[in-house]
Amino acid sequence: MKAQGHKILPVLVFGFCAAAGWIAGRDWAPSDVEASKTGTMASKTDRSPAKGGEPSEVTAMLAPLRAAGNTEERLRATIQLADNIPLADIERWLSSGWFKGGEDMQANLFQRSLLSRWQEADPGGMLEYCLRRDIRITYEFSQDWASREPAAALALIEGQTNPQMRSSMLSQMGAALAKADPQLVLSRITGLAKLSGADNQYEIQGILHQLAESAPALLEAQLATLPRNAQDLARRGLARSSLRKDFAGGLAGLLDQKDGMQTFAEVVGSDQDLMKKVAGDPGSLPPGWLGAVTSGPGSYYMVHENPAQWLETDLAGLGLNENEVESIRNQALSRLGGKNPEKLKALISGGTLNEDENRIAVQGLVFGLDAQAAADWIAGLTDEAELQAAKEALASKAGSSDAEEVTPSSLLGDIAANGREISWAETRLIGKWDREQIQALNDGFDALTAEQKGAVAARFITRRDRQMPVEFQGKALAYLLENPDARPAQQDSQSIRDRSLANSACDLAARWADQDPTAAAAWVTKLPEGTERLWAAKNLAARWAEYEPAAVQRWIGSLSASERAEVTTFMNSGGAIGR
């Protein structure tokens, strides 16, 4: 194993230890260095349970740490413990909770010391563990490893059977792989695209865009060998690279292409730096090209730096149609409040804006001002439409900032009382909750009345985001299926009308299969018999079969005869995820 394997984590570990003053001269245990050089791991130790459920050898290893009398002694004992744990037992120690550091520095030191040793001995195994546990140092490590050992990193990705894990690895390492060894990656891009699936090509796009930057001639030469979808992604990547290096030259090259305007709009419209070039000289584009690039998100980037300029520009004179002019003006009005609020106030009071523009300007101003300034300005409004628009913006602004203060109990109480939707900001926060907070969510749900449970469950099952805890969503959906009378009235739940319980079951089963198919299978079999359970079973089986076909066949065999026949027929027909 190469010595550079220690490149990242020891630096981070040293940062924690330097303050104590005693760690600088420390050497790693010689036995670990020898093990990493030979590529072997120490054999697992025999374990005899101690009285409290903690193995006796663990108790003995923790004794010096527990006897430490001050911070320096605890830190010294922590690093000695991390050195002495056999390499084969590192994952077990990290996962067990045996080490209970009383200080953040101590716990971080222990974790990072173990990860550093594991990184040198088995980088692929360490990376998989970090991804499963969502450990935040993963990105830096994976980038470095992929750059140094692209063949090994690529082999790990291709051998990964869990689609969610494979997607995470591709996302974190794909660009680094393409930069480190373009020829290797290009030779395997077809297989990687197939593994990612037609509906999940974001990672492949990132790889192809990096290839367009680091090896454009090689990518162009092999363009015809790529799958059709990958060819389109590669062409956009090459156009993006060319425009970034030489905007005028890249534009000239696109003029000769059949779909040049469309490619230009797709590439430039989502690239802030390229849009700055367009904004600097919009009249230099061929007729129709400016409208194409500003009809989507490009209008946001167009006005970003100087929104006032675009409210004063003759947009129709640039060849834009009525809808394109409207799009740019609306973006400029929504952005001006953060750049020049006094100018926007003057426009609102001047009476030159139409009704829609005035509403957008009012809301943009509220978002651009701080809370007190916004409240003071709103207090002086007399127009009912402006007051309504301002209050809506103020409530939205407050909801976004308040999300960081949401707790399981406050969220449950608010939804139960008001029947409101869960915001995107709250969804992101929920995704960061630890096990104790998720348990508090479960306990709080159990304490609600039947009517309240129905309202809360309905809101949780309609969120399809990855951040949502699948176990709790499963509990919520099961409650609605087992208690149909607790479901919210249709007129009070637009989301339930838009998305049936069966569709929720399909989506949840597929997402849960990526995380823990065994737990998902147990959940499905406990659901009440019916359409929802059957479709959940079909989608679980379809996703699970992608990486554990033998296991899913055993599970299908445990189903009732009728369900087994339905699921088997669905699988044999090549059924896709969904309903």
XYZ file of C-alpha atoms in Angstrom:
579
model
C 0.000 0.000 0.000
C 1.380 3.389 -0.895
C 2.513 5.671 1.894
C 0.405 8.529 0.524
C -2.668 6.700 1.802
C -2.157 8.583 5.057
C -2.290 11.903 3.245
C -5.561 13.414 4.448
C -6.746 12.039 7.749
C -3.530 12.362 9.832
C -3.462 16.075 9.028
C -6.971 16.371 10.436
C -6.057 14.265 13.458
C -2.998 16.427 14.113
C -5.226 19.499 14.168
C -7.126 18.061 17.115
C -4.006 16.993 18.996
C -1.736 19.996 18.506
C -3.498 21.986 21.210
C -2.554 19.373 23.803
C 1.127 19.771 22.955
C 2.152 16.146 23.328
C 1.118 14.475 20.096
C 3.644 15.900 17.619
C 6.288 13.256 18.203
C 3.923 10.316 18.151
C 4.648 7.350 15.792
C 2.046 4.991 14.370
C 2.168 1.441 15.749
C 4.803 -0.590 13.789
C 2.475 -3.578 13.548
C -0.033 -1.476 11.598
C 2.575 -0.293 9.103
C 3.656 -3.869 8.421
C 0.055 -4.997 7.982
C -0.656 -2.230 5.474
C 2.527 -2.965 3.508
C 1.596 -6.614 3.064
C -2.032 -5.791 2.367
C -3.244 -8.156 5.091
C -5.506 -7.547 8.035
C -5.030 -8.979 11.507
C -7.255 -11.945 12.306
C -10.354 -11.129 14.327
C -10.047 -11.621 18.081
C -12.098 -14.174 19.985
C -14.813 -12.405 21.935
C -16.273 -13.443 25.263
C -19.150 -11.231 26.453
C -18.636 -9.253 29.641
C -21.409 -8.817 32.192
C -22.745 -5.593 30.736
C -22.797 -6.920 27.166
C -19.383 -5.412 26.452
C -16.765 -8.043 25.442
C -14.157 -8.609 28.128
C -11.237 -7.697 25.853
C -12.978 -4.406 25.074
C -13.358 -3.670 28.776
C -9.646 -4.324 29.271
C -8.657 -2.045 26.388
C -10.885 0.749 27.690
C -9.567 0.517 31.266
C -6.701 3.063 30.863
C -9.101 5.562 29.270
C -11.649 5.151 32.055
C -8.931 5.579 34.680
C -7.583 8.802 33.137
C -7.832 11.723 35.540
C -7.553 14.777 33.283
C -7.857 15.940 29.681
C -4.245 15.239 28.739
C -4.365 11.711 30.164
C -7.671 11.028 28.367
C -6.272 12.231 25.037
C -3.132 10.138 25.507
C -5.210 7.068 26.392
C -7.492 7.725 23.403
C -4.663 7.718 20.886
C -3.059 4.657 22.468
C -6.385 2.829 22.302
C -6.842 3.770 18.633
C -3.321 2.449 17.912
C -3.890 -0.882 19.634
C -7.239 -1.889 18.127
C -6.615 -4.666 15.535
C -7.213 -3.490 11.979
C -9.836 -6.167 11.447
C -11.835 -4.792 14.398
C -11.865 -1.117 13.405
C -15.324 -1.173 11.836
C -16.724 -3.005 14.857
C -15.308 -0.396 17.237
C -16.551 2.508 15.144
C -20.055 1.037 14.987
C -20.402 -0.360 18.514
C -20.569 2.752 20.648
C -18.126 1.265 23.159
C -15.984 4.384 23.012
C -17.870 7.189 24.743
C -15.619 10.222 24.619
C -16.674 12.889 27.070
C -15.410 15.696 24.831
C -15.904 16.397 21.141
C -12.143 16.581 20.568
C -11.631 13.176 22.173
C -14.396 11.474 20.145
C -13.221 13.063 16.895
C -9.640 12.097 17.610
C -10.618 8.478 18.188
C -12.727 8.241 15.030
C -10.221 9.950 12.762
C -7.275 7.972 14.112
C -9.060 4.700 13.351
C -10.185 5.908 9.929
C -6.637 6.981 9.108
C -5.270 3.496 9.811
C -8.127 1.870 7.914
C -7.556 4.226 4.976
C -3.975 3.043 4.571
C -4.776 -0.663 4.868
C -8.059 -0.848 2.920
C -9.169 2.436 1.279
C -12.118 0.856 -0.525
C -13.539 -0.708 2.640
C -13.044 2.510 4.576
C -14.819 4.519 1.848
C -17.827 2.186 1.801
C -18.149 2.471 5.573
C -17.945 6.266 5.509
C -20.598 6.477 2.798
C -22.946 4.179 4.714
C -22.508 6.266 7.842
C -22.548 9.625 6.037
C -19.197 10.637 7.551
C -18.342 14.078 6.216
C -14.648 13.521 5.459
C -15.577 11.088 2.693
C -15.532 13.579 -0.187
C -11.952 14.771 0.389
C -10.644 11.253 0.846
C -12.458 9.771 -2.145
C -11.236 12.539 -4.464
C -7.645 12.009 -3.359
C -7.829 8.218 -3.657
C -9.468 8.317 -7.106
C -6.733 10.688 -8.306
C -3.940 8.437 -7.031
C -5.395 4.988 -7.764
C -8.046 5.408 -10.478
C -8.117 1.731 -11.500
C -8.767 0.545 -7.942
C -11.384 3.234 -7.311
C -13.185 2.458 -10.577
C -13.179 -1.269 -9.803
C -14.807 -0.541 -6.437
C -17.578 1.460 -8.112
C -18.228 -1.186 -10.771
C -18.344 -3.943 -8.159
C -20.797 -2.101 -5.902
C -24.169 -3.868 -5.915
C -26.130 -1.290 -3.925
C -27.364 1.307 -6.460
C -27.542 4.124 -3.906
C -23.971 3.460 -2.743
C -22.758 3.205 -6.346
C -24.413 6.510 -7.187
C -22.724 8.192 -4.205
C -19.334 6.834 -5.238
C -19.763 7.982 -8.837
C -20.875 11.412 -7.681
C -17.873 11.825 -5.391
C -15.155 10.229 -7.519
C -16.315 10.417 -11.137
C -14.755 13.761 -12.053
C -11.480 12.904 -10.291
C -11.310 9.584 -12.165
C -11.913 11.288 -15.511
C -9.149 13.772 -14.805
C -6.665 11.160 -13.536
C -7.074 8.587 -16.331
C -9.324 9.760 -19.206
C -8.562 6.728 -21.408
C -9.494 4.250 -18.678
C -12.742 6.018 -17.858
C -13.743 6.381 -21.513
C -13.192 2.662 -22.029
C -15.677 1.932 -19.230
C -18.172 4.779 -19.680
C -20.725 2.619 -21.501
C -20.835 0.155 -18.614
C -21.047 2.954 -16.062
C -23.924 4.573 -17.956
C -25.775 1.252 -17.990
C -25.218 0.760 -14.262
C -26.539 4.267 -13.552
C -29.736 3.689 -15.520
C -31.496 5.948 -17.991
C -33.157 8.017 -15.258
C -29.996 8.690 -13.238
C -27.417 10.173 -15.598
C -26.286 13.123 -13.472
C -23.088 11.361 -12.404
C -22.304 10.342 -16.002
C -22.791 13.947 -17.085
C -20.231 15.071 -14.506
C -17.712 12.506 -15.792
C -18.217 13.492 -19.425
C -17.943 17.190 -18.628
C -14.624 16.561 -16.893
C -13.418 14.525 -19.875
C -14.365 17.444 -22.105
C -12.153 19.679 -19.960
C -9.163 17.373 -19.485
C -9.142 15.374 -22.738
C -11.426 17.018 -25.330
C -9.655 15.545 -28.370
C -9.877 12.028 -26.954
C -13.568 12.425 -26.109
C -14.407 13.831 -29.537
C -12.519 11.028 -31.270
C -14.523 8.376 -29.411
C -17.871 10.171 -29.480
C -19.431 7.746 -31.956
C -18.662 4.754 -29.696
C -20.775 6.113 -26.819
C -24.459 5.308 -26.182
C -26.830 7.863 -27.702
C -27.684 9.563 -24.430
C -24.017 9.736 -23.448
C -23.202 11.245 -26.859
C -25.633 14.091 -26.182
C -24.132 14.693 -22.741
C -20.615 14.603 -24.206
C -21.484 17.108 -26.949
C -22.831 19.512 -24.356
C -19.703 19.015 -22.270
C -17.468 19.730 -25.273
C -19.485 22.841 -26.166
C -19.259 24.070 -22.559
C -15.504 23.540 -22.471
C -15.014 25.286 -25.810
C -17.130 28.301 -24.815
C -15.288 28.647 -21.527
C -11.892 28.637 -23.218
C -12.849 30.882 -26.153
C -16.430 32.183 -26.128
C -16.377 33.641 -29.632
C -14.690 30.566 -31.091
C -17.046 28.196 -29.292
C -20.048 30.177 -30.523
C -18.770 30.046 -34.089
C -18.392 26.269 -33.841
C -22.013 25.885 -32.700
C -23.318 27.983 -35.602
C -22.412 25.144 -37.976
C -24.201 22.478 -35.937
C -27.779 21.420 -36.691
C -28.900 21.794 -33.057
C -26.364 24.503 -32.230
C -28.858 26.985 -30.763
C -30.436 24.349 -28.534
C -27.025 23.155 -27.329
C -25.989 26.761 -26.659
C -29.142 27.423 -24.636
C -28.763 24.241 -22.573
C -25.091 24.841 -21.830
C -24.993 28.603 -21.313
C -28.384 28.916 -19.625
C -27.206 26.882 -16.637
C -23.705 28.337 -16.367
C -23.370 31.587 -14.419
C -19.931 32.465 -15.803
C -21.008 31.975 -19.415
C -24.191 33.962 -18.820
C -22.050 36.874 -17.636
C -20.408 36.857 -21.057
C -23.824 36.912 -22.728
C -25.016 39.721 -20.448
C -21.928 41.740 -21.333
C -22.805 41.822 -25.044
C -26.275 40.349 -25.708
C -26.504 41.950 -29.127
C -23.633 39.829 -30.441
C -25.709 36.641 -30.509
C -27.440 35.426 -33.684
C -31.183 36.159 -33.968
C -33.237 33.967 -31.620
C -30.286 32.754 -29.567
C -30.679 35.273 -26.731
C -34.347 34.333 -26.347
C -33.482 30.642 -26.286
C -30.917 31.080 -23.539
C -33.104 33.300 -21.332
C -36.319 31.301 -21.604
C -35.196 28.982 -18.784
C -32.937 29.534 -15.762
C -30.688 31.686 -17.934
C -32.787 34.761 -17.165
C -31.808 34.460 -13.489
C -28.101 34.494 -14.282
C -28.592 37.209 -16.888
C -29.875 39.776 -14.382
C -27.913 38.556 -11.353
C -25.128 41.162 -11.331
C -27.089 44.256 -12.366
C -30.883 43.793 -12.301
C -31.568 47.531 -12.702
C -29.827 47.499 -16.104
C -32.339 45.019 -17.503
C -35.332 47.048 -16.355
C -33.983 49.982 -18.364
C -32.864 48.039 -21.466
C -34.953 47.891 -24.649
C -35.399 44.117 -24.503
C -37.690 43.977 -27.531
C -34.955 45.751 -29.478
C -32.683 42.801 -28.725
C -35.084 40.556 -30.605
C -36.880 39.083 -27.562
C -40.559 38.218 -27.802
C -43.211 39.214 -25.248
C -42.785 36.128 -23.043
C -38.997 36.429 -23.033
C -39.185 40.104 -22.086
C -41.563 39.252 -19.263
C -39.253 36.537 -17.945
C -36.227 38.845 -17.767
C -38.150 41.748 -16.226
C -39.674 39.507 -13.560
C -36.262 38.132 -12.639
C -34.837 41.648 -12.472
C -37.662 42.841 -10.217
C -37.251 39.889 -7.865
C -33.482 40.491 -7.606
C -33.443 44.284 -7.327
C -34.583 44.311 -3.681
C -31.311 42.755 -2.573
C -29.189 45.084 -4.727
C -30.947 48.458 -4.611
C -34.064 48.435 -2.378
C -34.636 52.198 -2.638
C -34.837 52.001 -6.429
C -37.317 49.130 -6.164
C -39.447 51.085 -3.664
C -39.563 53.942 -6.157
C -40.713 51.595 -8.922
C -43.474 50.168 -6.704
C -44.757 53.591 -5.724
C -44.337 55.025 -9.228
C -47.297 53.185 -10.716
C -45.479 52.091 -13.889
C -45.515 48.364 -13.167
C -48.381 46.099 -14.192
C -50.242 44.026 -11.606
C -48.042 40.925 -11.857
C -44.837 42.954 -11.915
C -45.955 44.913 -8.861
C -46.635 41.721 -6.888
C -43.210 40.304 -7.819
C -41.533 43.601 -6.915
C -43.229 43.749 -3.513
C -42.235 40.200 -2.660
C -38.703 40.719 -3.967
C -38.329 43.784 -1.766
C -39.493 41.912 1.350
C -36.970 39.159 0.701
C -34.214 41.713 0.031
C -34.730 43.658 3.285
C -33.912 42.468 6.787
C -36.865 41.491 8.986
C -37.237 44.837 10.790
C -36.848 46.951 7.657
C -39.402 44.791 5.858
C -41.887 45.097 8.739
C -41.433 48.895 8.841
C -42.035 49.189 5.095
C -45.085 46.920 5.179
C -46.573 49.060 7.972
C -46.764 51.978 5.543
C -48.598 50.091 2.773
C -52.245 50.888 2.080
C -52.932 48.936 -1.116
C -54.641 45.625 -0.252
C -52.966 43.658 -3.049
C -49.527 44.931 -2.023
C -50.240 44.169 1.643
C -51.279 40.624 0.790
C -48.203 40.019 -1.377
C -45.899 41.447 1.301
C -47.421 39.344 4.083
C -47.102 36.177 2.003
C -43.420 36.915 1.343
C -42.805 37.725 5.006
C -44.398 34.459 6.126
C -42.360 32.482 3.590
C -39.175 34.223 4.691
C -39.901 33.515 8.363
C -40.724 29.874 7.631
C -37.384 29.352 5.900
C -35.344 30.797 8.779
C -37.444 29.107 11.473
C -36.840 25.647 10.001
C -33.439 25.445 11.720
C -35.228 25.624 15.087
C -37.696 22.813 14.360
C -37.694 19.855 16.761
C -39.597 16.556 16.460
C -42.160 17.688 19.017
C -42.665 21.170 17.532
C -43.008 19.788 14.001
C -45.532 17.155 15.038
C -47.500 19.678 17.080
C -47.627 22.250 14.276
C -48.715 19.753 11.620
C -51.276 18.187 13.950
C -52.746 21.599 14.773
C -52.650 23.210 11.340
C -52.457 20.315 8.864
C -49.752 22.139 6.925
C -47.211 20.722 4.491
C -43.605 19.983 5.467
C -41.343 22.589 3.874
C -38.203 21.815 1.892
C -36.081 23.533 4.560
C -37.652 21.302 7.210
C -37.080 18.230 5.059
C -33.370 18.997 4.857
C -33.247 19.467 8.621
C -35.061 16.186 9.270
C -32.440 14.444 7.144
C -29.799 15.548 9.678
C -31.635 14.255 12.749
C -29.839 11.554 14.728
C -31.301 8.309 16.093
C -32.486 9.960 19.310
C -34.407 12.617 17.375
C -35.980 10.020 15.080
C -36.983 8.036 18.162
C -38.507 11.216 19.624
C -40.451 11.587 16.361
C -41.796 8.039 16.738
C -42.662 8.527 20.405
C -44.356 11.852 19.698
C -46.428 10.315 16.914
C -47.575 7.509 19.217
C -48.831 10.083 21.721
C -51.081 11.881 19.200
C -54.818 11.366 18.891
C -56.147 9.292 16.002
C -57.180 12.407 14.070
C -53.803 14.053 14.638
C -51.961 10.913 13.562
C -53.904 10.914 10.317
C -52.979 14.543 9.563
C -49.300 14.021 10.376
C -49.035 10.723 8.505
C -50.596 12.230 5.374
C -48.005 15.019 5.288
C -45.023 12.737 5.852
C -45.855 10.172 3.165
C -46.125 12.783 0.422
C -42.445 13.790 0.743
C -40.348 11.722 -1.663
C -37.031 13.292 -0.724
C -34.101 11.045 0.152
C -33.587 12.958 3.386
C -36.855 11.718 4.880
C -36.543 8.813 7.370
C -37.986 5.802 5.561
C -38.762 3.918 8.789
C -41.034 6.701 10.026
C -42.619 7.168 6.617
C -43.323 3.438 6.624
C -44.960 3.751 10.019
C -47.049 6.692 8.806
C -48.237 4.897 5.682
C -49.042 1.735 7.625
C -51.138 3.794 10.033
C -53.204 5.298 7.216
C -53.765 1.880 5.658
C -54.743 0.302 8.971
C -56.979 3.237 9.963
C -58.827 4.493 6.885
C -61.156 6.607 9.037
C -58.161 8.635 10.256
C -57.247 9.781 6.766
C -57.760 13.547 6.216
C -60.827 14.581 4.249
C -60.055 14.873 0.547
C -60.840 18.578 0.411
C -58.245 19.204 3.127
C -55.466 17.253 1.444
C -54.615 18.236 -2.100
C -51.432 16.158 -1.897
C -53.425 12.998 -1.120
C -55.590 13.648 -4.187
C -52.537 14.184 -6.341
C -50.718 11.140 -5.108
C -52.530 8.006 -4.000
C -51.502 5.811 -1.106
C -50.521 3.121 -3.598
C -48.087 5.482 -5.304
C -46.657 6.434 -1.924
C -46.184 2.735 -1.127
C -44.391 2.170 -4.451
C -41.988 5.037 -3.933
C -41.255 4.247 -0.300
C -40.604 0.554 -0.947
C -38.107 1.356 -3.708
C -36.246 3.970 -1.626
C -36.186 1.731 1.439
C -34.819 -1.155 -0.650
C -31.749 0.938 -1.428
C -31.064 1.474 2.275
C -32.162 -1.720 4.022
C -34.090 -4.231 1.875
C -34.545 -6.687 4.759
C -36.242 -4.040 6.903
C -38.311 -2.941 3.907
C -39.410 -6.542 3.336
C -40.498 -6.872 6.965
C -42.504 -3.655 6.628
C -44.249 -4.791 3.432
C -45.321 -8.129 4.905
C -46.922 -6.353 7.894
C -49.030 -4.021 5.747
C -52.754 -4.797 5.426
C -53.534 -6.902 2.373
C -54.619 -4.908 -0.636
C -53.494 -2.838 -3.594
C -50.970 -0.772 -1.628
C -49.209 -3.796 -0.148
C -49.086 -5.577 -3.491
C -47.547 -2.613 -5.300
C -45.094 -2.065 -2.473
C -44.037 -5.718 -2.803
C -43.609 -5.395 -6.570
C -41.444 -2.281 -6.302
C -39.377 -3.642 -3.439
C -38.674 -6.812 -5.397
C -37.794 -4.927 -8.589
C -35.275 -2.676 -6.830
C -33.850 -5.379 -4.541
C -33.282 -7.735 -7.477
C -30.865 -5.237 -9.006
C -28.185 -6.164 -6.475
C -29.336 -9.206 -4.438
C -31.349 -11.425 -6.808
C -31.005 -14.573 -4.688
C -32.196 -12.835 -1.523
C -35.216 -11.331 -3.227
C -36.223 -14.699 -4.664
C -36.157 -16.189 -1.171
C -38.363 -13.376 0.048
C -40.817 -13.726 -2.839
C -41.086 -17.409 -1.919
C -42.323 -16.402 1.555
C -45.293 -14.450 0.183
C -48.804 -15.827 -0.160
C -49.505 -17.786 -3.329
C -51.512 -14.973 -4.920
C -48.980 -12.266 -4.084
C -46.098 -14.485 -5.159
C -47.736 -14.984 -8.543
C -48.390 -11.247 -8.992
C -44.871 -10.216 -7.998
C -43.273 -12.946 -10.132
C -45.316 -11.891 -13.169
C -44.310 -8.278 -12.582
C -40.639 -9.241 -12.352
C -40.738 -11.480 -15.426
C -42.357 -8.719 -17.457
C -39.400 -6.451 -16.690
C -41.593 -4.189 -14.589
C -40.088 -0.793 -13.899
C -40.159 0.948 -10.560
C -43.490 2.678 -10.051
C -47.126 2.005 -10.688
